[in-house]
Structures are given as C-alpha cells and as structure tokens.
CSV table of N, CA and C and ligand atoms in Angstrom, one decimal:
chain,number,residue,atom,x,y,z
A,260,UNK,N,0.7,-1.4,0.2
A,260,UNK,CA,-0.1,0.1,0.0
A,260,UNK,C,0.6,1.6,0.3
A,261,UNK,N,0.1,2.3,-0.6
A,261,UNK,CA,1.6,3.5,-0.7
A,261,UNK,C,1.4,4.1,0.7
A,262,UNK,N,2.4,4.9,0.7
A,262,UNK,CA,2.9,4.8,2.1
A,262,UNK,C,1.9,6.2,3.1
A,263,UNK,N,1.5,6.9,2.2
A,263,UNK,CA,0.4,8.1,2.9
A,263,UNK,C,-0.9,7.5,3.1
A,264,UNK,N,-1.4,6.1,2.0
A,264,UNK,CA,-2.1,5.4,2.9
A,264,UNK,C,-2.2,4.8,4.1
A,265,UNK,N,-1.1,4.0,4.1
A,265,UNK,CA,-0.2,3.6,5.7
A,265,UNK,C,-0.6,4.5,6.6
A,266,UNK,N,0.1,5.6,6.1
A,266,UNK,CA,0.2,6.5,7.5
A,266,UNK,C,-1.4,7.1,7.8
A,267,UNK,N,-2.2,7.6,6.7
A,267,UNK,CA,-3.8,7.7,7.4
A,267,UNK,C,-4.2,6.3,7.8
A,268,UNK,N,-4.2,5.5,7.8
A,268,UNK,CA,-4.7,4.4,8.2
A,268,UNK,C,-4.1,4.2,9.4
A,269,UNK,N,-3.0,3.8,9.9
A,269,UNK,CA,-2.8,3.8,11.2
A,269,UNK,C,-3.1,5.2,12.1
A,270,UNK,N,-2.6,6.2,11.5
A,270,UNK,CA,-3.4,7.4,12.5
A,270,UNK,C,-5.2,7.2,12.9
A,271,UNK,N,-6.1,6.8,11.9
A,271,UNK,CA,-7.4,6.1,12.0
A,271,UNK,C,-7.3,4.8,13.2
A,272,UNK,N,-6.7,4.1,12.6
A,272,UNK,CA,-6.6,3.1,13.9
A,272,UNK,C,-6.6,3.6,15.2
A,273,UNK,N,-5.4,4.7,15.4
A,273,UNK,CA,-5.8,5.2,16.7
A,273,UNK,C,-6.9,6.1,17.4
A,274,UNK,N,-7.3,6.3,15.8
A,274,UNK,CA,-9.0,6.9,16.2
A,274,UNK,C,-9.9,6.4,16.8
A,275,UNK,N,-10.0,4.9,16.1
A,275,UNK,CA,-10.7,4.1,17.0
A,275,UNK,C,-10.4,3.3,18.1
A,276,UNK,N,-9.1,3.1,18.3
A,276,UNK,CA,-8.8,3.1,19.8
A,276,UNK,C,-9.3,4.1,20.6
A,277,UNK,N,-9.0,5.2,20.5
A,277,UNK,CA,-9.6,6.1,21.3
A,277,UNK,C,-11.0,5.8,21.7
A,278,UNK,N,-11.5,5.4,20.8
A,278,UNK,CA,-13.3,5.5,21.1
A,278,UNK,C,-13.7,4.2,21.8
A,279,UNK,N,-12.5,3.5,22.0
A,279,UNK,CA,-12.5,2.4,22.1
A,279,UNK,C,-12.9,2.8,24.1
A,280,UNK,N,-11.3,3.5,24.1
A,280,UNK,CA,-11.3,4.5,25.5
A,280,UNK,C,-12.4,5.2,25.9
A,281,UNK,N,-13.0,6.3,25.2
A,281,UNK,CA,-13.9,7.1,25.1
A,281,UNK,C,-15.0,6.4,25.9
A,282,UNK,N,-15.2,5.2,25.3
A,282,UNK,CA,-16.7,4.5,25.6
A,282,UNK,C,-16.7,3.7,26.8
A,283,UNK,N,-15.3,3.3,27.0
A,283,UNK,CA,-15.2,2.3,28.4
A,283,UNK,C,-15.2,3.8,29.5
A,284,UNK,N,-14.6,4.4,28.8
A,284,UNK,CA,-15.1,6.0,30.4
A,284,UNK,C,-16.7,6.0,30.3
A,285,UNK,N,-17.1,6.1,29.6
A,285,UNK,CA,-18.4,6.4,29.6
A,285,UNK,C,-19.0,5.1,30.5
A,286,UNK,N,-18.6,4.0,30.1
A,286,UNK,CA,-19.3,3.2,30.7
A,286,UNK,C,-18.9,2.9,32.4
A,287,UNK,N,-18.1,3.8,32.7
A,287,UNK,CA,-17.4,3.5,33.6
A,287,UNK,C,-18.1,4.9,34.4
A,288,UNK,N,-18.5,5.6,34.0
A,288,UNK,CA,-19.0,6.8,34.2
A,288,UNK,C,-20.7,6.3,35.0
A,289,UNK,N,-21.3,5.7,33.9
A,289,UNK,CA,-22.7,5.1,34.2
A,289,UNK,C,-22.6,4.1,35.1
A,290,UNK,N,-21.3,3.0,35.4
A,290,UNK,CA,-21.2,2.6,36.8
A,290,UNK,C,-21.6,3.1,38.0
A,291,UNK,N,-20.8,4.5,37.9
A,291,UNK,CA,-20.6,5.4,39.3
A,291,UNK,C,-21.9,6.0,39.5
A,292,UNK,N,-22.9,6.1,38.4
A,292,UNK,CA,-24.2,6.5,38.2
A,292,UNK,C,-25.2,5.7,38.8
A,293,UNK,N,-24.8,4.4,38.7
A,293,UNK,CA,-25.9,2.6,39.4
A,293,UNK,C,-26.9,2.8,37.9
A,294,UNK,N,-26.3,3.5,36.8
A,294,UNK,CA,-27.3,3.2,35.8
A,294,UNK,C,-26.5,2.1,34.8
A,295,UNK,N,-27.2,0.8,35.2
A,295,UNK,CA,-26.2,-0.8,34.6
A,295,UNK,C,-26.8,-0.5,33.2
A,296,UNK,N,-27.9,-0.3,32.8
A,296,UNK,CA,-28.1,-0.6,31.5
A,296,UNK,C,-27.4,0.2,30.7
A,297,UNK,N,-26.9,1.6,30.8
A,297,UNK,CA,-26.2,2.0,30.0
A,297,UNK,C,-24.8,1.7,30.6
A,298,UNK,N,-24.7,1.6,31.3
A,298,UNK,CA,-23.2,1.1,31.3
A,298,UNK,C,-22.8,-0.1,30.7
A,299,UNK,N,-24.0,-0.9,30.5
A,299,UNK,CA,-23.4,-2.1,29.7
A,299,UNK,C,-23.6,-1.9,28.2
A,300,UNK,N,-24.6,-1.0,28.0
A,300,UNK,CA,-24.7,-0.7,26.3
A,300,UNK,C,-23.3,-0.1,26.0
A,301,UNK,N,-22.6,1.0,26.9
A,301,UNK,CA,-21.4,1.8,26.6
A,301,UNK,C,-20.1,0.5,26.4
A,302,UNK,N,-20.7,-0.3,27.3
A,302,UNK,CA,-19.2,-1.7,27.6
A,302,UNK,C,-19.3,-2.6,25.9
A,303,UNK,N,-20.8,-2.6,25.5
A,303,UNK,CA,-20.6,-3.2,24.6
A,303,UNK,C,-20.2,-2.3,23.0
A,304,UNK,N,-20.4,-1.2,23.1
A,304,UNK,CA,-20.1,-0.5,22.4
A,304,UNK,C,-18.7,0.0,22.1
A,305,UNK,N,-18.1,0.0,23.4
A,305,UNK,CA,-16.4,0.0,23.4
A,305,UNK,C,-15.9,-1.1,22.7
A,306,UNK,N,-16.3,-2.4,23.4
A,306,UNK,CA,-15.8,-3.4,22.6
A,306,UNK,C,-15.7,-3.4,21.2
A,307,UNK,N,-16.8,-3.1,20.4
A,307,UNK,CA,-16.9,-2.8,18.9
A,307,UNK,C,-15.8,-2.0,18.6
A,308,UNK,N,-15.8,-0.8,19.3
A,308,UNK,CA,-15.0,0.2,18.5
A,308,UNK,C,-13.9,-0.5,18.4
A,309,UNK,N,-12.7,-1.5,19.7
A,309,UNK,CA,-11.9,-1.8,19.9
A,309,UNK,C,-11.6,-3.2,18.3
A,310,UNK,N,-12.9,-3.8,18.2
A,310,UNK,CA,-13.0,-4.5,17.0
A,310,UNK,C,-12.5,-4.1,15.7
A,311,UNK,N,-13.2,-2.5,15.2
A,311,UNK,CA,-12.7,-2.0,14.6
A,311,UNK,C,-11.4,-1.6,14.7
A,312,UNK,N,-10.5,-1.0,15.2
A,312,UNK,CA,-9.2,-0.8,15.2
A,312,UNK,C,-8.6,-2.3,15.0
A,313,UNK,N,-9.1,-3.4,15.3
A,313,UNK,CA,-8.2,-4.5,14.4
A,313,UNK,C,-8.2,-4.8,13.2
A,314,UNK,N,-9.2,-4.1,12.9
A,314,UNK,CA,-9.9,-4.4,11.5
A,314,UNK,C,-8.9,-3.5,10.9
A,315,UNK,N,-8.5,-2.7,10.5
A,315,UNK,CA,-7.7,-1.7,10.3
A,315,UNK,C,-6.4,-2.2,10.4
A,316,UNK,N,-6.0,-2.8,12.1
A,316,UNK,CA,-4.6,-3.4,11.8
A,316,UNK,C,-4.8,-5.0,10.9
A,317,UNK,N,-5.6,-5.4,10.7
A,317,UNK,CA,-5.5,-6.7,10.0
A,317,UNK,C,-5.6,-6.0,8.7
A,318,UNK,N,-5.8,-5.2,8.2
A,318,UNK,CA,-6.0,-4.8,6.8
A,318,UNK,C,-4.5,-4.1,6.2
A,319,UNK,N,-3.9,-3.7,7.3
A,319,UNK,CA,-2.5,-3.0,7.4
A,319,UNK,C,-1.6,-3.9,6.8
A,320,UNK,N,-1.8,-5.0,7.8
A,320,UNK,CA,-0.6,-6.1,7.8
A,320,UNK,C,-1.0,-7.1,6.2
A,321,UNK,N,-2.4,-6.8,6.5
A,321,UNK,CA,-2.4,-8.2,4.7
A,321,UNK,C,-2.0,-7.2,3.5
A,322,UNK,N,-1.8,-6.2,3.5
A,322,UNK,CA,-1.3,-5.2,2.8
A,322,UNK,C,0.3,-5.1,2.6
A,323,UNK,N,0.7,-5.7,3.4
A,323,UNK,CA,1.7,-6.1,4.0
A,323,UNK,C,2.7,-4.3,4.1
A,324,UNK,N,1.6,-3.5,4.7
A,324,UNK,CA,2.2,-2.7,5.5
A,324,UNK,C,2.9,-2.8,7.0
A,325,UNK,N,3.1,-1.3,7.9
A,325,UNK,CA,3.7,-1.8,8.8
A,325,UNK,C,2.6,-1.0,10.2
A,326,UNK,N,2.1,-1.7,10.9
A,326,UNK,CA,1.1,-1.3,11.9
A,326,UNK,C,2.1,-0.4,12.8
A,327,UNK,N,2.1,1.0,13.2
A,327,UNK,CA,2.6,1.9,14.3
A,327,UNK,C,1.4,2.3,14.8
A,328,UNK,N,2.1,1.7,16.4
A,328,UNK,CA,0.6,2.0,17.7
A,328,UNK,C,1.2,3.2,18.1
A,329,UNK,N,0.5,4.2,18.4
A,329,UNK,CA,0.9,5.2,19.1
A,329,UNK,C,0.2,5.5,19.9
A,330,UNK,N,0.6,6.6,20.7
A,330,UNK,CA,-0.3,7.0,22.0
A,330,UNK,C,-1.9,7.1,22.0
A,331,UNK,N,-2.6,6.8,23.0
A,331,UNK,CA,-4.0,7.1,23.0
A,331,UNK,C,-3.8,8.1,23.9
A,332,UNK,N,-4.7,9.2,23.8
A,332,UNK,CA,-5.4,10.2,23.9
A,332,UNK,C,-6.1,9.9,25.6
A,333,UNK,N,-6.1,10.5,26.8
A,333,UNK,CA,-6.9,10.5,27.8
A,333,UNK,C,-8.4,11.0,27.3
A,334,UNK,N,-9.6,10.1,27.5
A,334,UNK,CA,-10.5,10.5,27.3
A,334,UNK,C,-11.3,11.3,28.4
A,335,UNK,N,-12.3,12.0,28.2
A,335,UNK,CA,-13.3,12.7,29.4
A,335,UNK,C,-13.6,11.5,30.3
A,336,UNK,N,-14.0,12.0,31.8
A,336,UNK,CA,-14.0,11.2,32.6
A,336,UNK,C,-15.4,11.5,33.4
A,337,UNK,N,-16.2,12.6,32.9
A,337,UNK,CA,-17.2,12.9,33.9
A,337,UNK,C,-17.9,13.6,32.9
A,338,UNK,N,-19.2,14.1,33.2
A,338,UNK,CA,-20.6,14.0,32.3
A,338,UNK,C,-21.6,14.8,33.6
A,339,UNK,N,-22.3,15.5,33.1
A,339,UNK,CA,-23.3,16.4,34.1
A,339,UNK,C,-24.3,15.6,34.0
A,340,UNK,N,-25.2,14.5,32.7
A,340,UNK,CA,-25.8,13.7,32.8
A,340,UNK,C,-25.7,12.7,31.8
A,341,UNK,N,-26.4,11.6,31.9
A,341,UNK,CA,-26.7,10.8,30.7
A,341,UNK,C,-26.7,11.4,29.5
A,342,UNK,N,-27.6,12.6,29.5
A,342,UNK,CA,-28.4,13.4,27.8
A,342,UNK,C,-26.6,14.0,27.7
A,343,UNK,N,-25.7,14.6,28.3
A,343,UNK,CA,-24.7,15.0,27.7
A,343,UNK,C,-23.6,14.0,27.8
A,344,UNK,N,-23.8,12.9,28.2
A,344,UNK,CA,-23.0,11.7,27.7
A,344,UNK,C,-23.2,11.1,26.2
A,345,UNK,N,-24.4,10.6,25.8
A,345,UNK,CA,-24.9,10.3,24.7
A,345,UNK,C,-25.0,11.4,23.6
A,346,UNK,N,-25.3,12.8,24.1
A,346,UNK,CA,-24.6,13.6,22.8
A,346,UNK,C,-22.9,13.8,22.5
A,347,UNK,N,-22.4,13.7,23.4
A,347,UNK,CA,-21.2,13.6,23.1
A,347,UNK,C,-20.5,12.2,22.1
A,348,UNK,N,-21.5,11.0,23.0
A,348,UNK,CA,-21.6,9.8,21.5
A,348,UNK,C,-21.8,10.3,20.2
A,349,UNK,N,-22.7,11.0,19.9
A,349,UNK,CA,-23.2,11.3,18.8
A,349,UNK,C,-22.2,12.2,17.8
A,350,UNK,N,-21.7,13.0,18.9
A,350,UNK,CA,-21.2,14.4,17.9
A,350,UNK,C,-19.5,13.3,17.8
A,351,UNK,N,-19.0,12.2,18.2
A,351,UNK,CA,-17.9,12.0,18.4
A,351,UNK,C,-18.1,10.8,17.3
A,352,UNK,N,-19.4,10.1,16.8
A,352,UNK,CA,-19.7,9.5,15.6
A,352,UNK,C,-19.6,10.2,14.6
A,353,UNK,N,-20.2,11.3,14.6
A,353,UNK,CA,-20.2,12.3,13.5
A,353,UNK,C,-18.5,12.5,13.0
A,354,UNK,N,-17.9,12.8,14.0
A,354,UNK,CA,-16.3,13.3,13.8
A,354,UNK,C,-15.7,11.9,13.1
A,355,UNK,N,-15.9,11.0,13.7
A,355,UNK,CA,-15.4,9.3,13.1
A,355,UNK,C,-15.6,9.4,11.4
A,356,UNK,N,-17.0,9.6,11.7
A,356,UNK,CA,-17.4,9.3,9.8
A,356,UNK,C,-17.1,10.6,8.8
A,357,UNK,N,-16.5,11.6,9.2
A,357,UNK,CA,-15.7,12.4,8.4
A,357,UNK,C,-14.3,12.4,8.2
A,358,UNK,N,-13.7,11.6,9.7
A,358,UNK,CA,-13.1,10.8,8.8
A,358,UNK,C,-12.7,9.7,8.1
A,359,UNK,N,-14.0,9.1,8.1
A,359,UNK,CA,-14.3,7.7,7.2
A,359,UNK,C,-14.0,8.4,5.6
A,360,UNK,N,-14.7,9.8,5.9
A,360,UNK,CA,-15.1,10.0,4.4
A,360,UNK,C,-13.6,10.2,3.8
A,361,UNK,N,-13.2,11.3,4.5
A,361,UNK,CA,-11.9,11.4,4.3
A,361,UNK,C,-10.3,10.5,3.4
A,362,UNK,N,-10.9,9.4,4.4
A,362,UNK,CA,-10.2,8.0,4.3
A,362,UNK,C,-11.1,7.4,2.7
A,363,UNK,N,-11.7,7.5,2.4
A,363,UNK,CA,-12.3,6.9,1.6
A,363,UNK,C,-11.5,8.0,-0.1
A,364,UNK,N,-11.6,9.3,0.5
A,364,UNK,CA,-11.4,10.2,-0.6
A,364,UNK,C,-10.0,10.0,-0.7
A,365,UNK,N,-9.0,9.8,0.0
A,365,UNK,CA,-7.9,9.7,-0.3
A,365,UNK,C,-7.2,8.1,-0.8
A,366,UNK,N,-8.2,6.9,-0.5
A,366,UNK,CA,-8.1,5.8,-1.3
A,366,UNK,C,-8.3,6.3,-2.6
A,367,UNK,N,-9.2,7.2,-3.1
A,367,UNK,CA,-9.8,7.1,-4.5
A,367,UNK,C,-8.9,8.4,-5.6
A,368,UNK,N,-8.0,8.9,-4.7
A,368,UNK,CA,-7.2,9.9,-5.2
A,368,UNK,C,-6.1,9.0,-5.8
A,369,UNK,N,-5.9,7.9,-4.8
A,369,UNK,CA,-4.9,7.1,-5.3
A,369,UNK,C,-5.1,5.4,-6.4
A,370,UNK,N,-6.5,5.8,-6.4
A,370,UNK,CA,-7.0,4.5,-7.0
A,370,UNK,C,-6.4,3.4,-6.5
A,371,UNK,N,-6.7,3.0,-5.2
A,371,UNK,CA,-6.4,2.2,-4.5
A,371,UNK,C,-8.1,1.6,-4.0
A,372,UNK,N,-8.2,0.6,-4.7
A,372,UNK,CA,-9.4,-0.2,-4.9
A,372,UNK,C,-9.8,-0.9,-3.7
A,373,UNK,N,-8.8,-1.5,-3.2
A,373,UNK,CA,-8.7,-2.5,-2.3
A,373,UNK,C,-9.2,-1.9,-0.6
A,374,UNK,N,-8.8,-0.4,-0.5
A,374,UNK,CA,-8.6,0.0,0.6
A,374,UNK,C,-10.1,0.7,0.8
A,375,UNK,N,-10.5,1.3,-0.8
A,375,UNK,CA,-11.8,1.7,-1.1
A,375,UNK,C,-12.5,0.3,-0.9
A,376,UNK,N,-12.8,-0.6,-0.9
A,376,UNK,CA,-13.8,-1.6,-0.6
A,376,UNK,C,-13.5,-1.8,1.0
A,377,UNK,N,-12.8,-1.9,1.4
A,377,UNK,CA,-12.2,-2.1,3.0
A,377,UNK,C,-13.0,-0.7,3.8
A,378,UNK,N,-13.1,0.4,2.9
A,378,UNK,CA,-13.5,1.5,4.0
A,378,UNK,C,-15.1,1.6,3.8
A,379,UNK,N,-15.9,0.8,2.6
A,379,UNK,CA,-17.0,0.6,2.4
A,379,UNK,C,-17.9,0.1,3.6
A,380,UNK,N,-17.7,-1.0,4.3
A,380,UNK,CA,-18.1,-1.5,5.7
A,380,UNK,C,-17.9,-0.5,6.4
A,381,UNK,N,-17.2,0.7,6.8
A,381,UNK,CA,-17.4,1.4,7.9
A,381,UNK,C,-18.1,2.6,7.0
A,382,UNK,N,-18.4,2.6,6.0
A,382,UNK,CA,-19.2,4.0,5.5
A,382,UNK,C,-20.7,3.8,6.1
A,383,UNK,N,-21.1,2.2,6.1
A,383,UNK,CA,-22.4,1.7,6.5
A,383,UNK,C,-22.4,1.8,7.7
A,384,UNK,N,-21.1,1.6,8.4
A,384,UNK,CA,-21.1,1.4,9.9
A,384,UNK,C,-21.8,2.9,10.6
A,385,UNK,N,-20.9,4.0,9.9
A,385,UNK,CA,-21.3,5.0,10.8
A,385,UNK,C,-22.6,5.6,10.6
A,386,UNK,N,-23.2,5.2,9.4
A,386,UNK,CA,-24.5,5.8,9.6
A,386,UNK,C,-25.3,5.1,10.5
A,387,UNK,N,-25.4,3.8,10.7
A,387,UNK,CA,-26.0,2.9,11.9
A,387,UNK,C,-25.7,3.5,13.3
A,388,UNK,N,-23.9,3.7,13.3
A,388,UNK,CA,-23.7,3.9,14.9
A,388,UNK,C,-24.4,5.8,14.9
A,389,UNK,N,-24.3,6.2,13.7
A,389,UNK,CA,-25.2,7.9,14.3
A,389,UNK,C,-26.4,7.7,14.6
A,390,UNK,N,-27.1,6.7,13.6
A,390,UNK,CA,-28.5,6.8,14.1
A,390,UNK,C,-28.7,5.9,15.6
A,391,UNK,N,-27.6,5.4,15.7
A,391,UNK,CA,-28.1,4.7,17.1
A,391,UNK,C,-28.3,5.8,18.2
A,392,UNK,N,-26.9,6.2,18.1
A,392,UNK,CA,-27.0,7.2,19.3
A,392,UNK,C,-27.3,8.6,19.1
A,393,UNK,N,-28.2,8.9,18.0
A,393,UNK,CA,-28.9,9.8,18.0
A,393,UNK,C,-30.7,9.7,18.5
A,394,UNK,N,-30.5,8.6,18.2
A,394,UNK,CA,-32.1,8.0,18.9
A,394,UNK,C,-32.2,7.7,19.9
A,395,UNK,N,-31.1,7.4,21.0
A,395,UNK,CA,-30.6,7.5,22.5
A,395,UNK,C,-30.8,9.2,22.7
A,396,UNK,N,-29.8,10.1,21.9
A,396,UNK,CA,-30.3,11.5,22.7
A,396,UNK,C,-31.7,11.7,22.5
A,397,UNK,N,-32.2,11.8,21.5
A,397,UNK,CA,-33.7,12.0,21.4
A,397,UNK,C,-34.8,11.3,22.6
A,398,UNK,N,-34.5,10.0,22.9
A,398,UNK,CA,-35.6,9.7,23.8
A,398,UNK,C,-35.3,10.7,25.3
A,399,UNK,N,-33.7,10.5,25.6
A,399,UNK,CA,-33.3,11.3,26.8
A,399,UNK,C,-33.6,12.5,26.6
A,400,UNK,N,-33.3,13.4,25.8
A,400,UNK,CA,-34.2,14.8,25.5
A,400,UNK,C,-35.7,14.5,26.1
A,401,UNK,N,-36.2,13.5,25.3
A,401,UNK,CA,-37.7,13.5,25.5
A,401,UNK,C,-38.2,13.4,27.3
A,402,UNK,N,-37.7,12.8,28.0
A,402,UNK,CA,-37.5,12.2,29.2
A,402,UNK,C,-37.4,13.3,30.2
A,403,UNK,N,-36.7,14.1,29.7
A,403,UNK,CA,-36.0,15.0,30.4
A,403,UNK,C,-35.6,15.2,31.5
A,404,UNK,N,-36.0,15.5,32.9
A,404,UNK,CA,-35.5,15.2,33.9
A,404,UNK,C,-36.3,14.3,35.0
A,405,UNK,N,-37.4,13.6,34.1
A,405,UNK,CA,-38.0,12.4,34.7
A,405,UNK,C,-37.0,11.4,35.4
A,406,UNK,N,-36.8,11.2,36.5
A,406,UNK,CA,-36.0,10.0,37.0
A,406,UNK,C,-36.8,8.8,36.4
A,407,UNK,N,-38.0,8.5,36.3
A,407,UNK,CA,-38.8,7.3,36.2
A,407,UNK,C,-38.2,7.0,34.6
A,408,UNK,N,-38.4,8.2,33.7
A,408,UNK,CA,-38.2,8.1,32.2
A,408,UNK,C,-36.8,7.6,32.0
A,409,UNK,N,-35.6,7.9,32.6
A,409,UNK,CA,-34.6,7.6,32.6
A,409,UNK,C,-34.3,6.5,33.0
A,410,UNK,N,-34.9,5.9,33.9
A,410,UNK,CA,-34.5,4.5,34.5
A,410,UNK,C,-35.1,3.2,33.3
A,411,UNK,N,-36.2,3.7,33.4
A,411,UNK,CA,-37.4,3.0,31.7
A,411,UNK,C,-35.9,3.0,30.3
A,412,UNK,N,-35.5,4.2,30.1
A,412,UNK,CA,-34.1,4.2,29.0
A,412,UNK,C,-33.4,3.0,29.5
A,413,UNK,N,-32.8,3.2,30.9
A,413,UNK,CA,-31.5,2.3,31.0
A,413,UNK,C,-31.5,0.8,31.1
A,414,UNK,N,-33.3,0.7,31.4
A,414,UNK,CA,-33.6,-0.7,31.8
A,414,UNK,C,-33.5,-1.1,30.2
A,415,UNK,N,-34.1,-0.1,28.9
A,415,UNK,CA,-34.4,-1.0,27.5
A,415,UNK,C,-32.5,-1.1,27.1
A,416,UNK,N,-32.0,-0.4,27.8
A,416,UNK,CA,-30.2,-0.3,27.0
A,416,UNK,C,-29.8,-1.7,27.4
A,417,UNK,N,-29.7,-2.2,28.5
A,417,UNK,CA,-29.0,-3.3,29.5
A,417,UNK,C,-29.8,-4.5,28.2
A,418,UNK,N,-31.0,-4.3,27.2
A,418,UNK,CA,-30.6,-5.7,26.4
A,418,UNK,C,-29.9,-5.8,25.3
A,419,UNK,N,-28.9,-4.8,24.9
A,419,UNK,CA,-28.1,-4.9,23.7
A,419,UNK,C,-27.2,-6.2,23.9
A,420,UNK,N,-27.2,-6.7,23.0
A,420,UNK,CA,-26.8,-8.0,22.6
A,420,UNK,C,-25.0,-7.5,22.7
A,421,UNK,N,-24.5,-8.3,23.0
A,421,UNK,CA,-22.6,-8.1,22.9
A,421,UNK,C,-22.4,-8.4,21.4
A,422,UNK,N,-21.3,-7.9,21.0
A,422,UNK,CA,-21.4,-8.1,19.7
A,422,UNK,C,-20.3,-9.3,19.1
A,423,UNK,N,-21.3,-10.7,19.1
A,423,UNK,CA,-19.8,-11.8,18.8
A,423,UNK,C,-19.4,-11.4,17.2
A,424,UNK,N,-20.4,-10.9,16.5
A,424,UNK,CA,-19.8,-11.3,15.4
A,424,UNK,C,-19.0,-9.6,15.1
A,425,UNK,N,-17.8,-9.1,14.7
A,425,UNK,CA,-17.6,-8.0,14.8
A,425,UNK,C,-17.7,-7.5,13.0
A,426,UNK,N,-18.2,-8.1,12.3
A,426,UNK,CA,-18.5,-7.4,10.9
A,426,UNK,C,-20.3,-7.2,11.2
A,427,UNK,N,-20.4,-7.1,12.6
A,427,UNK,CA,-22.2,-6.2,12.9
A,427,UNK,C,-22.0,-5.5,13.9
A,428,UNK,N,-23.2,-4.6,14.1
A,428,UNK,CA,-23.0,-3.6,14.8
A,428,UNK,C,-23.6,-3.8,16.1
B,241,LIG,FE1,-18.0,4.3,16.6
B,241,LIG,O1,-17.5,3.5,15.0
B,241,LIG,FE2,-15.7,3.0,14.8
B,241,LIG,O2,-15.2,4.4,15.6
C-alpha cells in the first residue's frame, strides 16, 4: 500500500482505539451513577470500537504495510447527565464519519480499490452508529428530568447484545 495511505490508516486506527477508550470511560461513568443498562450499552460499544481498530490492524498487515501503534489520548471522564454523555457519543460518531469520508477520498485519489472496498463497511457502520446514538439522545431529551423515564431507558439499554461478530453492529 502507498505510504501516505498506510500513514492515514495508522492514524485512523488510533482514532478507533480512542473510541474504545472513550466509550469505556462513559461505561465507567454510568457504573458510578448506578445506571447499569447504560453502562452495559457503553461497554458493548467500546468492544465494537476495539474490533474496528483491529480491522485496520489486520488490513494494514494483509497489505504488507507496517502497523505503528501510537499513544492513545486520555478520554473525558466526567459528565453532568446521561444526556450529555450520549450527546458526546453522537458528536464523536459524526467526527469519525468525517474521518472515514476523508480516508475514502484519499483511497480514491490514489486509485487504491482494495482500500476503497475495505472502507465501505465503515461507511455503512457509521450511518448506523450515528442513527443509534442520536436515537438515544432524542429519547433522553424527551424524558428530560423525569427519573422514572431515565430508569426506563436504562432498562431498555441493558438488552443490547454483545457483538460476537465484529462485522455486525
Ligand atoms: Fe463508532 O465506529 Fe468505530 O469508531
């Protein structure tokens, strides 16, 4: 693979590992708030992000590139409300979608069809991840300060199945 694509992919796998860290941090915040359903949801999400990072690791290796792991930034550890956490999650997914789009453009510029095809899974995944986090943001906005509503959403989120297949969301 071309050097600048390899560099961009290495940079992006760091962003996916940061996503893993960020959602794990959100899970721990919810644990401290005794919102077990939200903690579980974030824990599953963090594992998905780790699997996204590993897809980049495998792809770089398969293309005879060199994986260069870099330092992972410290994520935020505190929020003022469950709504604020999920708003952050939604903004973060929008940011990642933008980064994926930039990678697709780079792959196209260099006529790297394998990289282009690899990235298409992430393009679809981002549509789903943005929709899911925005859906929860909207539910939380609807219940506002109602503690019963918050607990109902928490109970609903405990049902998220762990992602056994890293190719599914
Ligand atoms: Fe949230 O999809 Fe990867 O980063």
